[in-house]
mmCIF file of C-alpha atoms in Angstrom:
data_model
loop_
_atom_site.group_PDB
_atom_site.id
_atom_site.type_symbol
_atom_site.label_atom_id
_atom_site.label_comp_id
_atom_site.label_asym_id
_atom_site.label_seq_id
_atom_site.Cartn_x
_atom_site.Cartn_y
_atom_site.Cartn_z
ATOM 1 C CA MET A 4 0.000 0.000 0.000
ATOM 2 C CA GLY A 5 1.304 3.437 -0.863
ATOM 3 C CA THR A 6 0.973 6.664 1.073
ATOM 4 C CA VAL A 7 -2.529 8.042 0.844
ATOM 5 C CA ALA A 8 -3.653 11.632 0.487
ATOM 6 C CA TYR A 9 -7.403 12.160 0.590
ATOM 7 C CA VAL A 10 -8.806 15.383 -0.763
ATOM 8 C CA GLY A 11 -12.410 15.960 0.254
ATOM 9 C CA ASP A 12 -14.994 18.647 -0.334
ATOM 10 C CA ASP A 13 -13.843 21.831 1.404
ATOM 11 C CA ASN A 14 -17.391 22.326 2.750
ATOM 12 C CA GLU A 15 -17.564 18.840 4.228
ATOM 13 C CA THR A 16 -16.915 18.493 7.949
ATOM 14 C CA PHE A 17 -17.303 15.830 10.615
ATOM 15 C CA ALA A 18 -17.840 15.944 14.387
ATOM 16 C CA GLY A 19 -16.403 19.063 16.009
ATOM 17 C CA GLY A 20 -16.009 20.776 12.636
ATOM 18 C CA ALA A 21 -13.101 18.545 11.580
ATOM 19 C CA ALA A 22 -12.334 18.527 7.848
ATOM 20 C CA VAL A 23 -11.505 14.796 7.962
ATOM 21 C CA PRO A 24 -13.064 12.014 10.066
ATOM 22 C CA ARG A 25 -11.703 11.483 13.566
ATOM 23 C CA VAL A 26 -10.778 7.814 13.856
ATOM 24 C CA VAL A 27 -9.862 5.290 16.558
ATOM 25 C CA ILE A 28 -7.929 2.213 15.372
ATOM 26 C CA VAL A 29 -8.676 -0.999 17.288
ATOM 27 C CA ASP A 30 -6.414 -3.981 16.574
ATOM 28 C CA ASP A 31 -4.441 -6.258 18.894
ATOM 29 C CA HIS A 32 -1.233 -5.923 16.845
ATOM 30 C CA ARG A 33 0.606 -2.692 17.622
ATOM 31 C CA LEU A 34 2.747 -2.839 14.488
ATOM 32 C CA PHE A 35 -0.337 -3.251 12.331
ATOM 33 C CA ARG A 36 -1.950 -0.215 13.966
ATOM 34 C CA SER A 37 1.197 1.790 13.270
ATOM 35 C CA GLY A 38 1.184 0.623 9.662
ATOM 36 C CA VAL A 39 -2.447 1.629 9.148
ATOM 37 C CA ARG A 40 -1.803 5.020 10.710
ATOM 38 C CA GLY A 41 1.149 5.557 8.380
ATOM 39 C CA GLU A 42 -0.766 4.425 5.301
ATOM 40 C CA LEU A 43 -3.703 6.711 5.981
ATOM 41 C CA GLY A 44 -1.488 9.747 6.500
ATOM 42 C CA ASP A 45 -3.535 12.951 6.409
ATOM 43 C CA ALA A 46 -6.630 11.214 5.060
ATOM 44 C CA VAL A 47 -8.000 10.908 8.603
ATOM 45 C CA ASP A 48 -7.274 12.239 12.063
ATOM 46 C CA VAL A 49 -6.300 9.252 14.210
ATOM 47 C CA VAL A 50 -7.260 10.321 17.740
ATOM 48 C CA GLY A 51 -6.664 7.041 19.554
ATOM 49 C CA GLU A 52 -5.681 3.382 19.421
ATOM 50 C CA ALA A 53 -6.554 0.257 21.395
ATOM 51 C CA GLY A 54 -5.526 -3.395 21.434
ATOM 52 C CA ASP A 55 -8.321 -5.120 23.378
ATOM 53 C CA VAL A 56 -11.992 -4.761 24.206
ATOM 54 C CA ASP A 57 -11.703 -2.907 27.514
ATOM 55 C CA SER A 58 -9.170 -0.349 26.268
ATOM 56 C CA ALA A 59 -11.192 0.127 23.052
ATOM 57 C CA VAL A 60 -14.357 0.967 24.998
ATOM 58 C CA ARG A 61 -12.397 3.364 27.188
ATOM 59 C CA VAL A 62 -10.611 5.146 24.317
ATOM 60 C CA ILE A 63 -13.797 5.475 22.263
ATOM 61 C CA ALA A 64 -15.658 6.944 25.256
ATOM 62 C CA GLU A 65 -12.810 9.414 25.824
ATOM 63 C CA HIS A 66 -12.460 10.662 22.236
ATOM 64 C CA SER A 67 -15.963 10.189 20.720
ATOM 65 C CA PRO A 68 -14.578 9.558 17.207
ATOM 66 C CA ASP A 69 -16.578 9.741 13.993
ATOM 67 C CA LEU A 70 -15.498 6.209 13.141
ATOM 68 C CA VAL A 71 -13.830 3.187 14.723
ATOM 69 C CA LEU A 72 -11.689 0.958 12.530
ATOM 70 C CA LEU A 73 -12.350 -2.362 14.249
ATOM 71 C CA ASP A 74 -10.638 -5.739 14.114
ATOM 72 C CA VAL A 75 -13.024 -8.671 14.544
ATOM 73 C CA HIS A 76 -10.841 -10.870 16.764
ATOM 74 C CA LEU A 77 -9.715 -9.094 19.928
ATOM 75 C CA PRO A 78 -8.734 -10.126 23.453
ATOM 76 C CA GLY A 79 -11.627 -9.664 25.842
ATOM 77 C CA GLY A 80 -14.580 -10.708 23.699
ATOM 78 C CA GLY A 81 -13.929 -9.671 20.102
ATOM 79 C CA GLY A 82 -15.213 -6.872 17.930
ATOM 80 C CA VAL A 83 -18.839 -7.787 18.599
ATOM 81 C CA GLU A 84 -18.314 -7.089 22.304
ATOM 82 C CA VAL A 85 -16.872 -3.650 21.490
ATOM 83 C CA LEU A 86 -19.918 -2.905 19.345
ATOM 84 C CA ARG A 87 -22.306 -4.051 22.051
ATOM 85 C CA ARG A 88 -20.740 -1.985 24.795
ATOM 86 C CA VAL A 89 -20.051 1.179 22.803
ATOM 87 C CA LEU A 90 -23.292 1.470 20.834
ATOM 88 C CA ALA A 91 -25.342 1.095 24.008
ATOM 89 C CA ARG A 92 -23.856 4.410 25.193
ATOM 90 C CA GLN A 93 -22.628 6.092 22.013
ATOM 91 C CA PRO A 94 -25.029 5.124 19.208
ATOM 92 C CA GLU A 95 -23.692 7.913 16.986
ATOM 93 C CA VAL A 96 -20.269 6.262 16.571
ATOM 94 C CA ARG A 97 -19.847 4.416 13.274
ATOM 95 C CA PHE A 98 -17.807 1.242 12.861
ATOM 96 C CA LEU A 99 -15.884 -0.179 9.918
ATOM 97 C CA ALA A 100 -14.565 -3.703 10.462
ATOM 98 C CA LEU A 101 -11.056 -4.379 9.114
ATOM 99 C CA SER A 102 -10.016 -8.007 9.456
ATOM 100 C CA VAL A 103 -7.868 -10.732 7.954
ATOM 101 C CA SER A 104 -10.934 -12.991 8.188
ATOM 102 C CA ASP A 105 -13.361 -13.269 5.297
ATOM 103 C CA ALA A 106 -15.550 -15.870 7.032
ATOM 104 C CA ALA A 107 -19.268 -15.333 6.515
ATOM 105 C CA GLU A 108 -20.062 -15.728 10.218
ATOM 106 C CA ASP A 109 -17.560 -13.007 11.138
ATOM 107 C CA VAL A 110 -19.011 -10.605 8.590
ATOM 108 C CA ILE A 111 -22.609 -11.275 9.566
ATOM 109 C CA GLY A 112 -21.774 -11.173 13.278
ATOM 110 C CA VAL A 113 -20.332 -7.654 13.244
ATOM 111 C CA VAL A 114 -23.007 -6.354 10.872
ATOM 112 C CA ARG A 115 -25.677 -7.645 13.221
ATOM 113 C CA GLY A 116 -23.715 -6.017 16.017
ATOM 114 C CA GLY A 117 -23.948 -2.618 14.335
ATOM 115 C CA ALA A 118 -20.935 -2.223 12.017
ATOM 116 C CA ARG A 119 -21.689 -0.323 8.800
ATOM 117 C CA GLY A 120 -18.968 -1.949 6.753
ATOM 118 C CA TYR A 121 -16.438 -4.760 6.553
ATOM 119 C CA VAL A 122 -13.234 -4.849 4.504
ATOM 120 C CA THR A 123 -10.320 -7.280 4.589
ATOM 121 C CA LYS A 124 -6.686 -6.450 5.272
ATOM 122 C CA THR A 125 -5.811 -6.979 1.604
ATOM 123 C CA ILE A 126 -7.349 -3.561 0.908
ATOM 124 C CA SER A 127 -5.045 -0.800 -0.321
ATOM 125 C CA GLY A 128 -4.368 2.319 1.701
ATOM 126 C CA ARG A 129 -6.233 4.522 -0.756
ATOM 127 C CA GLU A 130 -9.253 2.207 -0.757
ATOM 128 C CA LEU A 131 -9.244 2.068 3.040
ATOM 129 C CA ALA A 132 -9.170 5.857 3.328
ATOM 130 C CA ASP A 133 -12.106 6.091 0.926
ATOM 131 C CA ALA A 134 -14.041 3.411 2.857
ATOM 132 C CA ILE A 135 -13.474 5.240 6.155
ATOM 133 C CA VAL A 136 -14.763 8.535 4.773
ATOM 134 C CA ARG A 137 -17.788 6.906 3.175
ATOM 135 C CA VAL A 138 -18.798 5.032 6.329
ATOM 136 C CA ALA A 139 -18.206 8.146 8.449
ATOM 137 C CA GLU A 140 -20.615 9.967 6.118
ATOM 138 C CA GLY A 141 -23.258 7.280 6.609
ATOM 139 C CA ASP A 142 -22.691 4.875 3.709
ATOM 140 C CA ALA A 143 -22.303 1.109 4.070
ATOM 141 C CA VAL A 144 -19.085 -0.290 2.572
ATOM 142 C CA PHE A 145 -18.110 -3.915 2.001
ATOM 143 C CA SER A 146 -15.475 -5.738 0.015
ATOM 144 C CA PRO A 147 -17.317 -7.167 -3.037
ATOM 145 C CA ARG A 148 -17.377 -10.834 -1.981
ATOM 146 C CA LEU A 149 -18.332 -9.976 1.588
ATOM 147 C CA ALA A 150 -21.309 -7.926 0.459
ATOM 148 C CA GLY A 151 -22.741 -11.151 -0.955
ATOM 149 C CA PHE A 152 -22.611 -12.784 2.491
ATOM 150 C CA VAL A 153 -24.628 -9.941 3.969
ATOM 151 C CA LEU A 154 -27.218 -9.941 1.197
ATOM 152 C CA ASP A 155 -27.624 -13.721 1.359
ATOM 153 C CA ALA A 156 -27.945 -13.739 5.146
ATOM 154 C CA PHE A 157 -30.557 -11.018 5.375
ATOM 155 C CA ALA A 158 -32.493 -11.954 2.229
ATOM 156 C CA ALA A 159 -32.836 -15.667 2.968
ATOM 157 C CA THR A 160 -36.200 -16.622 4.443
ATOM 158 C CA ASP A 161 -34.501 -19.331 6.500
ATOM 159 C CA ALA A 162 -31.722 -17.137 7.816
ATOM 160 C CA PRO A 163 -30.890 -18.057 11.414
ATOM 161 C CA PRO A 164 -32.143 -15.594 14.034
ATOM 162 C CA MET A 165 -29.678 -13.408 15.864
ATOM 163 C CA ASP A 166 -28.206 -15.201 18.879
ATOM 164 C CA PRO A 167 -26.772 -12.619 21.303
ATOM 165 C CA GLU A 168 -24.984 -15.299 23.334
ATOM 166 C CA LEU A 169 -23.253 -16.827 20.324
ATOM 167 C CA ASP A 170 -22.354 -13.404 18.964
ATOM 168 C CA ARG A 171 -20.403 -12.667 22.148
ATOM 169 C CA LEU A 172 -17.931 -15.470 21.380
ATOM 170 C CA THR A 173 -14.842 -14.833 19.299
ATOM 171 C CA GLN A 174 -14.132 -16.902 16.206
ATOM 172 C CA ARG A 175 -11.497 -18.948 18.070
ATOM 173 C CA GLU A 176 -13.850 -19.534 20.998
ATOM 174 C CA ARG A 177 -16.477 -20.852 18.595
ATOM 175 C CA GLU A 178 -13.938 -23.237 17.065
ATOM 176 C CA VAL A 179 -12.983 -24.542 20.505
ATOM 177 C CA LEU A 180 -16.655 -24.772 21.493
ATOM 178 C CA ARG A 181 -17.534 -26.929 18.489
ATOM 179 C CA LEU A 182 -14.661 -29.355 19.072
ATOM 180 C CA ILE A 183 -15.333 -29.688 22.795
ATOM 181 C CA ALA A 184 -19.009 -30.268 22.049
ATOM 182 C CA ARG A 185 -18.012 -33.056 19.665
ATOM 183 C CA GLY A 186 -16.218 -34.812 22.501
ATOM 184 C CA TYR A 187 -12.617 -33.816 21.748
ATOM 185 C CA ALA A 188 -10.193 -33.884 24.689
ATOM 186 C CA TYR A 189 -8.248 -30.700 25.391
ATOM 187 C CA LYS A 190 -5.081 -32.207 23.868
ATOM 188 C CA GLU A 191 -7.000 -33.135 20.722
ATOM 189 C CA VAL A 192 -8.439 -29.634 20.425
ATOM 190 C CA ALA A 193 -4.952 -28.169 20.857
ATOM 191 C CA LYS A 194 -3.579 -30.400 18.102
ATOM 192 C CA GLU A 195 -6.486 -29.655 15.766
ATOM 193 C CA LEU A 196 -6.186 -25.868 16.145
ATOM 194 C CA PHE A 197 -2.381 -25.686 16.500
ATOM 195 C CA ILE A 198 -2.565 -24.054 19.916
ATOM 196 C CA SER A 199 -1.406 -25.081 23.385
ATOM 197 C CA VAL A 200 -3.492 -27.041 25.890
ATOM 198 C CA LYS A 201 -3.223 -24.039 28.207
ATOM 199 C CA THR A 202 -4.751 -21.826 25.513
ATOM 200 C CA VAL A 203 -7.575 -24.333 25.028
ATOM 201 C CA GLU A 204 -8.272 -24.246 28.770
ATOM 202 C CA THR A 205 -8.342 -20.445 28.684
ATOM 203 C CA HIS A 206 -10.811 -20.401 25.783
ATOM 204 C CA VAL A 207 -13.076 -22.983 27.434
ATOM 205 C CA SER A 208 -13.115 -20.972 30.671
ATOM 206 C CA SER A 209 -13.997 -17.839 28.701
ATOM 207 C CA VAL A 210 -16.817 -19.610 26.833
ATOM 208 C CA LEU A 211 -18.260 -21.034 30.054
ATOM 209 C CA ARG A 212 -18.148 -17.607 31.687
ATOM 210 C CA LYS A 213 -19.771 -15.798 28.746
ATOM 211 C CA LEU A 214 -22.511 -18.410 28.367
ATOM 212 C CA GLN A 215 -22.960 -18.764 32.127
ATOM 213 C CA LEU A 216 -22.439 -22.533 32.009
ATOM 214 C CA SER A 217 -20.798 -24.708 34.667
ATOM 215 C CA ASN A 218 -19.003 -27.488 32.772
ATOM 216 C CA ARG A 219 -18.252 -28.998 29.385
ATOM 217 C CA HIS A 220 -21.318 -31.258 29.548
ATOM 218 C CA GLU A 221 -23.617 -28.235 29.779
ATOM 219 C CA LEU A 222 -21.556 -26.635 27.022
ATOM 220 C CA SER A 223 -22.121 -29.678 24.779
ATOM 221 C CA ARG A 224 -25.873 -29.569 25.378
ATOM 222 C CA TRP A 225 -25.912 -25.822 24.651
ATOM 223 C CA ALA A 226 -24.046 -26.288 21.356
ATOM 224 C CA THR A 227 -26.201 -29.265 20.319
ATOM 225 C CA ALA A 228 -29.409 -27.337 20.971
ATOM 226 C CA ARG A 229 -28.189 -24.655 18.541
ATOM 227 C CA LYS A 230 -27.086 -27.221 15.957
ATOM 228 C CA LEU A 231 -23.442 -26.067 16.162
ATOM 229 C CA VAL A 232 -21.993 -29.580 16.436
#
């Protein structure tokens, strides 16, 4: 991606009279955040950064940006949790998801959560700057293939209803949940997902806490009832 320079309408302003949108970047990789900031240059005014759910909610509350550039997978509950907590108090803030994932469930999850766009990290700097401005102005922006997921999900008569509990889980937590519900031992889950047993234990604990379940047997029944197995 090359350096971006966005030239907008001189009469166009955002919150606080700013000539460019005020943006918070939320991603758990510091170097990636720095790279995005550098690529965007003067196209936006980056007023804050965060690397997990709690710090994102705090920074957004402090700066009241026009737009949040949001990663889907974050420590502390994921992008959906950021959307849930922020939009309950600051419904005027707009969100554009920026993720390496192009999985349909990730796209649909954050759109249901309130994001107005979703682009993947293969996007160029110039395209990203344009997407940010458009979403900040009220448009909805999606990478072409991802737009199809959204249209299919919301147009289908048999589309699954929104499940607030499931939407609180990160993509990795859902993967662990499905394997545990299928009867995999922790070591088998670790091998399947290329993670440590300790990490599996951490994810299971997080899932149990979020779903308010007591053990893996209740977890298996919960997943089976929702046809996730």
